Amino acid sequence: MRKEGIKSGKVILYFLLIVFCALTISPLLIVLSSSLRVPENMQSPLILFNQFSLQSYIEAFQKMNFPTEFLNSLVTTTGSIILVVLLATMAAYPISRIKSRLSKGLYYFFIAGLIIPAQMVIVPIAQTFGNMNIPNTRFTPMIMFITCSLPFSTFLYAGFMKSVPVEIEESAYLDGANLWMRFSKIVFPLLKPATISVVITQAMWIWNDYFFPMVFVSKSAQYSLPIGMIQFMGDRENPAQWNILFASCILCALPMIIAFAVLQKQFINGIAAGAVKG
Amino acid sequence: MEMQKLRRRRLKGSPIFPKKMYAFVIPAFILFLTFWIFPVFQLFYYSFTNFNGINYHFDFIGFKNYFTLFHQGTLINSIKNTLIYTVLIVVGSNVLGLAVAMALNMKLKGKTFFRTCTFLPALFSAIVVGFIWSYVYMPDKGMIASLLELIGMDGSRFNVLGDFTWALYAIAAVEIWKSFGTTMIIYLAGLQTVDESLLEAGKIDGCTEWQLIRKIKLPLISSTITINVVLSVIAGLKAFDYAFIMTNGGPGKATNTLMYTIYKIAFNEQMMGKASAFSVVSFIVIILITISMLIFMNKREVEL
């Protein structure tokens, strides 16, 4: 009796999950199916996958200048992430190793940054950039990407570093290793799970962020993928442009989707570890 | 003598972790101070001026910016919208995330598939999500309108983004759609730490499924709940993307959130002084909510 109850329960559960997942991804399916039509095909987008053509993709590819925008995104994201990992591990090292009021103060100083929204401080930041004569180039948003990633990353690294035993460092100290050697050769490699978490979570927001590039990049040739999408803003009201718009949406998201497909385990563990340790 | 030695040692710190280690913090500290903390203080300064962002010969006008904001009612309206939005996000993401996580935590086939489906929206940029949902919500030809037509209802009257009451709920739904997958993954990780034997013991004692959830699972993942709620509250208070991409704060002022209003005053109206005053008030609101939430969550975690 009981077994049967569990079985029918499972069937209901499967049914609910399938319906729920179908609802969740239905907008994405429609976008995908429409993007595979020729631009002139104006049939209702609800008729799924009735044509397979890359024509819309070719036009979107040219209109958004995909190779340039992709490269801009890649360079700024990679550069920011490398610097965040370096700066955040360095900052977390003394904060977690020295027990003092200063460490505690610095710890809360960095965490406090988590609650400050970018839109709130963007005016004074832009003023500071102006005063320091920082030009608007494709690299300018990197300063803000790094700054905004510091609170979370430092917080996470400080938490993880507590699990790295002090004894290892003590024996290295007795063997004559200096501070920098201990940090780079012993502590940093042991922080790998935290680094994966920082890289995944921070790369996800930096890659997808359009706000800082919108404020700090002026030439369209220097746009990254998300900010390049702004030129399509008017097209979403116009069904005649939908197929190309949808193709550009997919193109914009494609690098992230491929990264997720390849590194699925790291994504899931990285996100979970980031929140649980934090 | 002994005392002095000890004192000196304490001043220098331990030989393995000397005080000079703090030099490691300097690069991050300078960057963070210059581009994140210092601007917050500048906001207070600008909020008492009529600075327009271009002309540096601005005047100090006292509390005038603050008075204007309260008089126009923009402030109260934006705070109200942001709070509603935040509550919707917190409840929506966490209820959906937790429910899906609990379902996926059972021994199911195709777990990876379901997990991928619910997480997929999190990979998209907010701007792309805004475009896709502009289509979903579009009157007449959009996805929901067409579906309504299909089942014989009048789709042309469906215009949720143009509706004063529903527009805010509609953009909150978009944010939930994008974020609940992430929440779900965090809950899933929390649920996996729950000891199976406790659940077995509960079953032997004749607990119903609901009692198992309420009395065993939820208390054991209370720290995960705290994290997810805190993360959603922070995200909700920062609400900007979909008001900016999908509704421009409209119709009327129905979807003006704190952050979107600041952006609008600063960049569309070019009134930096007023925008700064608005930011200062927003900042105070955000701090008050965050602190009271942390106190509440800490208490709650102990109780559970």
GROMACS .gro file of C-alpha atoms in nm, chain B residues 6-293:
model
  288
  284LEU     CA    1   5.603   4.048   2.598
  285ARG     CA    2   5.478   4.395   2.520
  286ARG     CA    3   5.729   4.444   2.245
  287ARG     CA    4   5.636   4.110   2.099
  288ARG     CA    5   5.272   4.198   2.097
  289LEU     CA    6   5.340   4.529   1.924
  290LYS     CA    7   5.533   4.360   1.649
  291GLY     CA    8   5.283   4.078   1.619
  292SER     CA    9   5.385   3.714   1.599
  293PRO     CA   10   5.705   3.644   1.403
  294ILE     CA   11   5.518   3.423   1.157
  295PHE     CA   12   5.241   3.672   1.095
  296PRO     CA   13   5.404   4.012   1.152
  297LYS     CA   14   5.206   4.336   1.135
  298LYS     CA   15   5.376   4.428   0.809
  299MET     CA   16   5.148   4.167   0.649
  300TYR     CA   17   4.885   4.438   0.641
  301ALA     CA   18   5.072   4.580   0.340
  302PHE     CA   19   4.893   4.307   0.144
  303VAL     CA   20   4.561   4.484   0.202
  304ILE     CA   21   4.678   4.818   0.064
  305PRO     CA   22   4.600   4.776  -0.309
  306ALA     CA   23   4.247   4.649  -0.248
  307PHE     CA   24   4.195   4.905   0.027
  308ILE     CA   25   4.293   5.203  -0.188
  309LEU     CA   26   4.079   5.090  -0.481
  310PHE     CA   27   3.782   5.023  -0.258
  311LEU     CA   28   3.814   5.348  -0.067
  312THR     CA   29   3.858   5.567  -0.375
  313PHE     CA   30   3.589   5.422  -0.596
  314TRP     CA   31   3.331   5.284  -0.354
  315ILE     CA   32   3.341   5.434  -0.003
  316PHE     CA   33   3.462   5.786  -0.075
  317PRO     CA   34   3.183   5.840  -0.336
  318VAL     CA   35   2.926   5.766  -0.066
  319PHE     CA   36   3.060   6.055   0.140
  320GLN     CA   37   3.068   6.278  -0.166
  321LEU     CA   38   2.695   6.213  -0.203
  322PHE     CA   39   2.631   6.387   0.130
  323TYR     CA   40   2.831   6.686   0.010
  324TYR     CA   41   2.663   6.715  -0.330
  325SER     CA   42   2.319   6.670  -0.176
  326PHE     CA   43   2.338   7.021  -0.029
  327THR     CA   44   2.428   7.184  -0.364
  328ASN     CA   45   2.258   7.260  -0.693
  329PHE     CA   46   2.538   7.087  -0.888
  330ASN     CA   47   2.430   6.991  -1.240
  331GLY     CA   48   2.718   6.761  -1.333
  332ILE     CA   49   2.882   7.001  -1.578
  333ASN     CA   50   2.925   7.342  -1.419
  334TYR     CA   51   3.155   7.335  -1.118
  335HIS     CA   52   3.045   7.679  -0.994
  336PHE     CA   53   2.760   7.541  -0.791
  337ASP     CA   54   2.599   7.690  -0.481
  338PHE     CA   55   2.513   7.547  -0.145
  339ILE     CA   56   2.138   7.545  -0.103
  340GLY     CA   57   2.101   7.372   0.232
  341PHE     CA   58   1.821   7.121   0.266
  342LYS     CA   59   1.629   7.248  -0.036
  343ASN     CA   60   1.687   6.929  -0.239
  344TYR     CA   61   1.549   6.720   0.043
  345PHE     CA   62   1.239   6.940   0.080
  346THR     CA   63   1.166   6.923  -0.293
  347LEU     CA   64   1.190   6.544  -0.290
  348PHE     CA   65   0.947   6.505  -0.003
  349HIS     CA   66   0.709   6.759  -0.154
  350GLN     CA   67   0.700   6.598  -0.496
  351GLY     CA   68   0.620   6.262  -0.341
  352THR     CA   69   0.875   6.087  -0.564
  353LEU     CA   70   1.064   5.969  -0.262
  354ILE     CA   71   0.778   5.803  -0.076
  355ASN     CA   72   0.653   5.649  -0.400
  356SER     CA   73   0.996   5.504  -0.485
  357ILE     CA   74   1.047   5.368  -0.136
  358LYS     CA   75   0.704   5.204  -0.149
  359ASN     CA   76   0.770   5.050  -0.491
  360THR     CA   77   1.113   4.924  -0.388
  361LEU     CA   78   0.976   4.765  -0.072
  362ILE     CA   79   0.694   4.589  -0.258
  363TYR     CA   80   0.943   4.472  -0.520
  364THR     CA   81   1.181   4.343  -0.251
  365VAL     CA   82   0.909   4.150  -0.068
  366LEU     CA   83   0.797   3.994  -0.397
  367ILE     CA   84   1.153   3.892  -0.485
  368VAL     CA   85   1.227   3.751  -0.141
  369VAL     CA   86   0.907   3.548  -0.122
  370GLY     CA   87   0.903   3.444  -0.490
  371SER     CA   88   1.267   3.336  -0.527
  372ASN     CA   89   1.281   3.161  -0.194
  373VAL     CA   90   0.950   2.975  -0.214
  374LEU     CA   91   1.015   2.861  -0.572
  375GLY     CA   92   1.383   2.792  -0.507
  376LEU     CA   93   1.316   2.592  -0.193
  377ALA     CA   94   1.028   2.397  -0.345
  378VAL     CA   95   1.228   2.296  -0.652
  379ALA     CA   96   1.534   2.218  -0.440
  380MET     CA   97   1.327   1.989  -0.215
  381ALA     CA   98   1.183   1.809  -0.516
  382LEU     CA   99   1.527   1.767  -0.673
  383ASN     CA  100   1.677   1.650  -0.343
  384MET     CA  101   1.474   1.327  -0.371
  385LYS     CA  102   1.609   1.039  -0.568
  386LEU     CA  103   1.490   1.139  -0.912
  387LYS     CA  104   1.592   1.056  -1.263
  388GLY     CA  105   1.681   1.352  -1.482
  389LYS     CA  106   1.784   1.568  -1.187
  390THR     CA  107   2.057   1.738  -1.390
  391PHE     CA  108   1.808   1.819  -1.664
  392PHE     CA  109   1.559   1.982  -1.427
  393ARG     CA  110   1.837   2.169  -1.251
  394THR     CA  111   1.972   2.301  -1.579
  395CYS     CA  112   1.627   2.416  -1.692
  396THR     CA  113   1.566   2.620  -1.380
  397PHE     CA  114   1.918   2.762  -1.370
  398LEU     CA  115   1.936   2.855  -1.739
  399PRO     CA  116   1.779   3.205  -1.703
  400ALA     CA  117   2.053   3.304  -1.456
  401LEU     CA  118   2.309   3.283  -1.738
  402PHE     CA  119   2.148   3.558  -1.942
  403SER     CA  120   2.237   3.925  -1.913
  404ALA     CA  121   1.964   4.139  -1.755
  405ILE     CA  122   1.942   4.337  -2.077
  406VAL     CA  123   1.869   4.025  -2.283
  407VAL     CA  124   1.621   3.906  -2.020
  408GLY     CA  125   1.453   4.247  -2.043
  409PHE     CA  126   1.421   4.214  -2.421
  410ILE     CA  127   1.285   3.860  -2.403
  411TRP     CA  128   1.024   3.951  -2.142
  412SER     CA  129   0.926   4.267  -2.328
  413TYR     CA  130   0.819   4.025  -2.600
  414VAL     CA  131   0.650   3.789  -2.352
  415TYR     CA  132   0.443   4.073  -2.203
  416MET     CA  133   0.378   4.263  -2.526
  417PRO     CA  134   0.012   4.346  -2.582
  418ASP     CA  135  -0.158   4.187  -2.883
  419LYS     CA  136   0.135   3.999  -3.039
  420GLY     CA  137   0.338   3.898  -2.735
  421MET     CA  138   0.370   3.547  -2.598
  422ILE     CA  139   0.110   3.568  -2.320
  423ALA     CA  140  -0.133   3.767  -2.536
  424SER     CA  141  -0.105   3.510  -2.818
  425LEU     CA  142  -0.155   3.223  -2.574
  426LEU     CA  143  -0.467   3.396  -2.439
  427GLU     CA  144  -0.596   3.428  -2.796
  428LEU     CA  145  -0.523   3.061  -2.849
  429ILE     CA  146  -0.749   2.956  -2.564
  430GLY     CA  147  -1.019   3.190  -2.689
  431MET     CA  148  -0.966   3.490  -2.462
  432ASP     CA  149  -0.921   3.848  -2.571
  433GLY     CA  150  -0.541   3.886  -2.591
  434SER     CA  151  -0.552   4.240  -2.722
  435ARG     CA  152  -0.664   4.366  -2.382
  436PHE     CA  153  -0.366   4.209  -2.209
  437ASN     CA  154  -0.119   4.489  -2.135
  438VAL     CA  155   0.044   4.417  -1.805
  439LEU     CA  156   0.337   4.660  -1.844
  440GLY     CA  157   0.097   4.945  -1.917
  441ASP     CA  158  -0.114   4.872  -1.612
  442PHE     CA  159  -0.066   5.092  -1.306
  443THR     CA  160  -0.139   4.812  -1.059
  444TRP     CA  161   0.030   4.517  -1.229
  445ALA     CA  162   0.343   4.663  -1.392
  446LEU     CA  163   0.549   4.639  -1.073
  447TYR     CA  164   0.442   4.277  -1.016
  448ALA     CA  165   0.523   4.199  -1.378
  449ILE     CA  166   0.883   4.321  -1.358
  450ALA     CA  167   0.927   4.151  -1.020
  451ALA     CA  168   0.819   3.826  -1.188
  452VAL     CA  169   1.098   3.875  -1.443
  453GLU     CA  170   1.355   3.917  -1.168
  454ILE     CA  171   1.223   3.605  -0.990
  455TRP     CA  172   1.243   3.411  -1.317
  456LYS     CA  173   1.608   3.506  -1.356
  457SER     CA  174   1.715   3.458  -0.995
  458PHE     CA  175   1.529   3.162  -0.843
  459GLY     CA  176   1.759   2.909  -1.014
  460THR     CA  177   2.055   3.046  -0.821
  461THR     CA  178   1.855   3.041  -0.498
  462MET     CA  179   1.756   2.682  -0.574
  463ILE     CA  180   2.119   2.572  -0.616
  464ILE     CA  181   2.209   2.721  -0.279
  465TYR     CA  182   1.912   2.548  -0.112
  466LEU     CA  183   2.004   2.220  -0.280
  467ALA     CA  184   2.354   2.243  -0.131
  468GLY     CA  185   2.202   2.315   0.211
  469LEU     CA  186   1.957   2.025   0.188
  470GLN     CA  187   2.235   1.785   0.096
  471THR     CA  188   2.393   1.848   0.436
  472VAL     CA  189   2.078   1.729   0.616
  473ASP     CA  190   2.152   1.397   0.789
  474GLU     CA  191   1.945   1.114   0.633
  475SER     CA  192   1.928   0.926   0.965
  476LEU     CA  193   1.737   1.211   1.130
  477LEU     CA  194   1.470   1.188   0.861
  478GLU     CA  195   1.458   0.808   0.900
  479ALA     CA  196   1.410   0.850   1.275
  480GLY     CA  197   1.132   1.097   1.211
  481LYS     CA  198   0.961   0.855   0.972
  482ILE     CA  199   0.980   0.573   1.224
  483ASP     CA  200   0.819   0.801   1.482
  484GLY     CA  201   0.533   0.848   1.235
  485CYS     CA  202   0.594   1.203   1.119
  486THR     CA  203   0.399   1.315   0.812
  487GLU     CA  204   0.591   1.451   0.515
  488TRP     CA  205   0.495   1.806   0.617
  489GLN     CA  206   0.613   1.751   0.975
  490LEU     CA  207   0.945   1.620   0.843
  491ILE     CA  208   0.988   1.939   0.642
  492ARG     CA  209   0.869   2.178   0.911
  493LYS     CA  210   1.034   2.017   1.215
  494ILE     CA  211   1.353   1.865   1.074
  495LYS     CA  212   1.455   1.997   0.732
  496LEU     CA  213   1.379   2.367   0.772
  497PRO     CA  214   1.548   2.407   1.112
  498LEU     CA  215   1.855   2.223   0.984
  499ILE     CA  216   1.894   2.451   0.684
  500SER     CA  217   1.811   2.771   0.871
  501SER     CA  218   2.153   2.922   0.794
  502THR     CA  219   2.095   2.856   0.423
  503ILE     CA  220   1.756   3.025   0.449
  504THR     CA  221   1.921   3.324   0.613
  505ILE     CA  222   2.181   3.353   0.336
  506ASN     CA  223   1.924   3.327   0.059
  507VAL     CA  224   1.688   3.578   0.219
  508VAL     CA  225   1.971   3.825   0.279
  509LEU     CA  226   2.090   3.786  -0.081
  510SER     CA  227   1.738   3.840  -0.219
  511VAL     CA  228   1.677   4.143   0.003
  512ILE     CA  229   2.003   4.302  -0.115
  513ALA     CA  230   1.911   4.227  -0.478
  514GLY     CA  231   1.558   4.361  -0.429
  515LEU     CA  232   1.670   4.689  -0.275
  516LYS     CA  233   1.904   4.739  -0.573
  517ALA     CA  234   1.616   4.694  -0.821
  518PHE     CA  235   1.702   4.883  -1.137
  519ASP     CA  236   1.739   4.665  -1.447
  520TYR     CA  237   1.382   4.592  -1.550
  521ALA     CA  238   1.246   4.933  -1.456
  522PHE     CA  239   1.518   5.072  -1.683
  523ILE     CA  240   1.493   4.827  -1.972
  524MET     CA  241   1.125   4.737  -1.978
  525THR     CA  242   0.910   5.014  -1.831
  526ASN     CA  243   1.116   5.335  -1.791
  527GLY     CA  244   0.958   5.361  -1.447
  528GLY     CA  245   0.613   5.378  -1.601
  529PRO     CA  246   0.326   5.379  -1.646
  530GLY     CA  247   0.334   5.710  -1.462
  531LYS     CA  248   0.549   5.641  -1.159
  532ALA     CA  249   0.424   5.286  -1.105
  533THR     CA  250   0.761   5.113  -1.143
  534ASN     CA  251   0.995   5.388  -1.022
  535THR     CA  252   1.232   5.210  -0.786
  536LEU     CA  253   1.485   5.396  -0.571
  537MET     CA  254   1.776   5.320  -0.800
  538TYR     CA  255   1.590   5.391  -1.120
  539THR     CA  256   1.468   5.727  -0.988
  540ILE     CA  257   1.823   5.825  -0.893
  541TYR     CA  258   1.940   5.735  -1.241
  542LYS     CA  259   1.658   5.932  -1.400
  543ILE     CA  260   1.714   6.246  -1.193
  544ALA     CA  261   2.091   6.232  -1.252
  545PHE     CA  262   2.108   6.146  -1.620
  546ASN     CA  263   1.778   6.255  -1.773
  547GLU     CA  264   1.711   6.567  -1.567
  548GLN     CA  265   2.082   6.645  -1.514
  549MET     CA  266   2.019   6.742  -1.152
  550MET     CA  267   2.310   6.589  -0.967
  551GLY     CA  268   2.243   6.773  -0.641
  552LYS     CA  269   1.888   6.645  -0.624
  553ALA     CA  270   1.997   6.295  -0.728
  554SER     CA  271   2.255   6.299  -0.449
  555ALA     CA  272   1.994   6.397  -0.192
  556PHE     CA  273   1.782   6.112  -0.320
  557SER     CA  274   2.081   5.877  -0.291
  558VAL     CA  275   2.147   5.982   0.067
  559VAL     CA  276   1.790   5.904   0.169
  560SER     CA  277   1.799   5.573  -0.023
  561PHE     CA  278   2.122   5.483   0.148
  562ILE     CA  279   1.971   5.543   0.489
  563VAL     CA  280   1.666   5.336   0.396
  564ILE     CA  281   1.887   5.051   0.271
  565ILE     CA  282   2.103   5.054   0.584
  566LEU     CA  283   1.802   5.057   0.817
  567ILE     CA  284   1.638   4.766   0.635
  568THR     CA  285   1.958   4.563   0.615
  569ILE     CA  286   2.041   4.608   0.983
  570SER     CA  287   1.692   4.531   1.109
  571MET     CA  288   1.679   4.228   0.880
   0.00000   0.00000   0.00000
